[in-house]
mmCIF file of C-alpha atoms in Angstrom:
data_model
loop_
_atom_site.group_PDB
_atom_site.id
_atom_site.type_symbol
_atom_site.label_atom_id
_atom_site.label_comp_id
_atom_site.label_asym_id
_atom_site.label_seq_id
_atom_site.Cartn_x
_atom_site.Cartn_y
_atom_site.Cartn_z
ATOM 1 C CA UNK A 1 0.000 0.000 0.000
ATOM 2 C CA UNK A 2 1.221 3.479 -0.816
ATOM 3 C CA UNK A 3 0.861 6.294 1.698
ATOM 4 C CA UNK A 4 -0.948 8.948 -0.352
ATOM 5 C CA UNK A 5 -1.830 11.656 2.156
ATOM 6 C CA UNK A 6 0.385 14.757 2.203
ATOM 7 C CA UNK A 7 1.480 14.439 5.824
ATOM 8 C CA UNK A 8 2.401 10.768 5.530
ATOM 9 C CA UNK A 9 1.853 8.412 8.438
ATOM 10 C CA UNK A 10 1.957 10.961 11.268
ATOM 11 C CA UNK A 11 0.872 10.599 14.920
ATOM 12 C CA UNK A 12 -2.868 11.103 14.368
ATOM 13 C CA UNK A 13 -2.876 8.618 11.470
ATOM 14 C CA UNK A 14 -0.867 6.134 13.549
ATOM 15 C CA UNK A 15 -3.380 6.476 16.404
ATOM 16 C CA UNK A 16 -6.194 5.579 14.009
ATOM 17 C CA UNK A 17 -4.286 2.479 12.938
ATOM 18 C CA UNK A 18 -3.747 1.498 16.576
ATOM 19 C CA UNK A 19 -7.480 1.770 17.322
ATOM 20 C CA UNK A 20 -8.187 -0.681 14.499
ATOM 21 C CA UNK A 21 -5.288 -3.007 15.393
ATOM 22 C CA UNK A 22 -6.583 -3.285 18.967
ATOM 23 C CA UNK A 23 -9.631 -5.134 17.609
ATOM 24 C CA UNK A 24 -7.444 -8.044 16.469
ATOM 25 C CA UNK A 25 -7.261 -11.291 18.422
ATOM 26 C CA UNK A 26 -3.558 -11.593 17.619
ATOM 27 C CA UNK A 27 -0.834 -9.193 16.671
ATOM 28 C CA UNK A 28 -0.993 -6.983 13.565
ATOM 29 C CA UNK A 29 2.143 -5.657 11.894
ATOM 30 C CA UNK A 30 3.058 -2.865 9.501
ATOM 31 C CA UNK A 31 6.164 -3.385 7.395
ATOM 32 C CA UNK A 32 8.302 -0.931 5.442
ATOM 33 C CA UNK A 33 11.593 -1.762 3.723
ATOM 34 C CA UNK A 34 11.832 -5.112 5.509
ATOM 35 C CA UNK A 35 11.260 -3.614 8.960
ATOM 36 C CA UNK A 36 8.136 -4.859 10.711
ATOM 37 C CA UNK A 37 6.564 -3.100 13.704
ATOM 38 C CA UNK A 38 3.583 -3.652 15.991
ATOM 39 C CA UNK A 39 0.522 -1.885 14.540
ATOM 40 C CA UNK A 40 -0.788 -1.614 18.099
ATOM 41 C CA UNK A 41 1.864 0.946 19.053
ATOM 42 C CA UNK A 42 1.861 4.567 17.873
ATOM 43 C CA UNK A 43 5.568 4.911 18.687
ATOM 44 C CA UNK A 44 6.474 1.754 16.770
ATOM 45 C CA UNK A 45 4.525 2.949 13.731
ATOM 46 C CA UNK A 46 6.206 6.359 13.839
ATOM 47 C CA UNK A 47 9.673 4.741 13.870
ATOM 48 C CA UNK A 48 8.996 3.539 10.316
ATOM 49 C CA UNK A 49 9.168 7.167 9.136
ATOM 50 C CA UNK A 50 6.564 6.894 6.351
ATOM 51 C CA UNK A 51 6.222 10.106 4.355
ATOM 52 C CA UNK A 52 3.873 10.511 1.417
ATOM 53 C CA UNK A 53 4.779 8.041 -1.327
ATOM 54 C CA UNK A 54 6.316 5.317 0.818
ATOM 55 C CA UNK A 55 5.020 1.755 0.571
ATOM 56 C CA UNK A 56 3.907 -0.355 3.529
ATOM 57 C CA UNK A 57 2.460 -3.823 4.004
ATOM 58 C CA UNK A 58 -0.106 -4.707 6.663
ATOM 59 C CA UNK A 59 -0.300 -8.282 7.939
ATOM 60 C CA UNK A 60 -1.720 -10.219 10.857
ATOM 61 C CA UNK A 61 -0.241 -13.080 12.843
ATOM 62 C CA UNK A 62 -3.608 -14.856 12.861
ATOM 63 C CA UNK A 63 -5.734 -15.608 9.792
ATOM 64 C CA UNK A 64 -8.945 -14.675 11.612
ATOM 65 C CA UNK A 65 -7.713 -11.074 11.849
ATOM 66 C CA UNK A 66 -8.016 -10.623 8.089
ATOM 67 C CA UNK A 67 -10.891 -8.171 8.624
ATOM 68 C CA UNK A 68 -8.673 -5.978 10.821
ATOM 69 C CA UNK A 69 -5.954 -5.960 8.154
ATOM 70 C CA UNK A 70 -8.533 -4.993 5.532
ATOM 71 C CA UNK A 71 -9.831 -2.177 7.765
ATOM 72 C CA UNK A 72 -6.323 -0.765 8.186
ATOM 73 C CA UNK A 73 -5.705 -1.039 4.446
ATOM 74 C CA UNK A 74 -8.965 0.852 3.762
ATOM 75 C CA UNK A 75 -7.906 3.549 6.218
ATOM 76 C CA UNK A 76 -4.563 3.954 4.425
ATOM 77 C CA UNK A 77 -6.231 3.931 0.996
ATOM 78 C CA UNK A 78 -8.654 6.636 2.182
ATOM 79 C CA UNK A 79 -5.738 8.833 3.302
ATOM 80 C CA UNK A 80 -6.586 8.304 6.981
ATOM 81 C CA UNK A 81 -9.842 10.213 6.472
ATOM 82 C CA UNK A 82 -7.977 13.484 6.037
ATOM 83 C CA UNK A 83 -8.746 16.195 3.479
ATOM 84 C CA UNK A 84 -6.542 16.501 0.423
#
């Protein structure tokens, strides 16, 4: 997934991801350039340093958390619900 919003994956966007990741039964991860972090931690997400245009992958440790992964992917695709 490409980060398309102008501010990239900033603290408010990361907090929205965390709220979704907390719904998972297992752990959810966000990966950038081979580095994988816990999607349940704002600080971990921010360490990825994801400006506009970077590519990330969202994955879950448990197959039954597919809906959580899809929700996070929708959030990213919709630019974290932020205006252009």
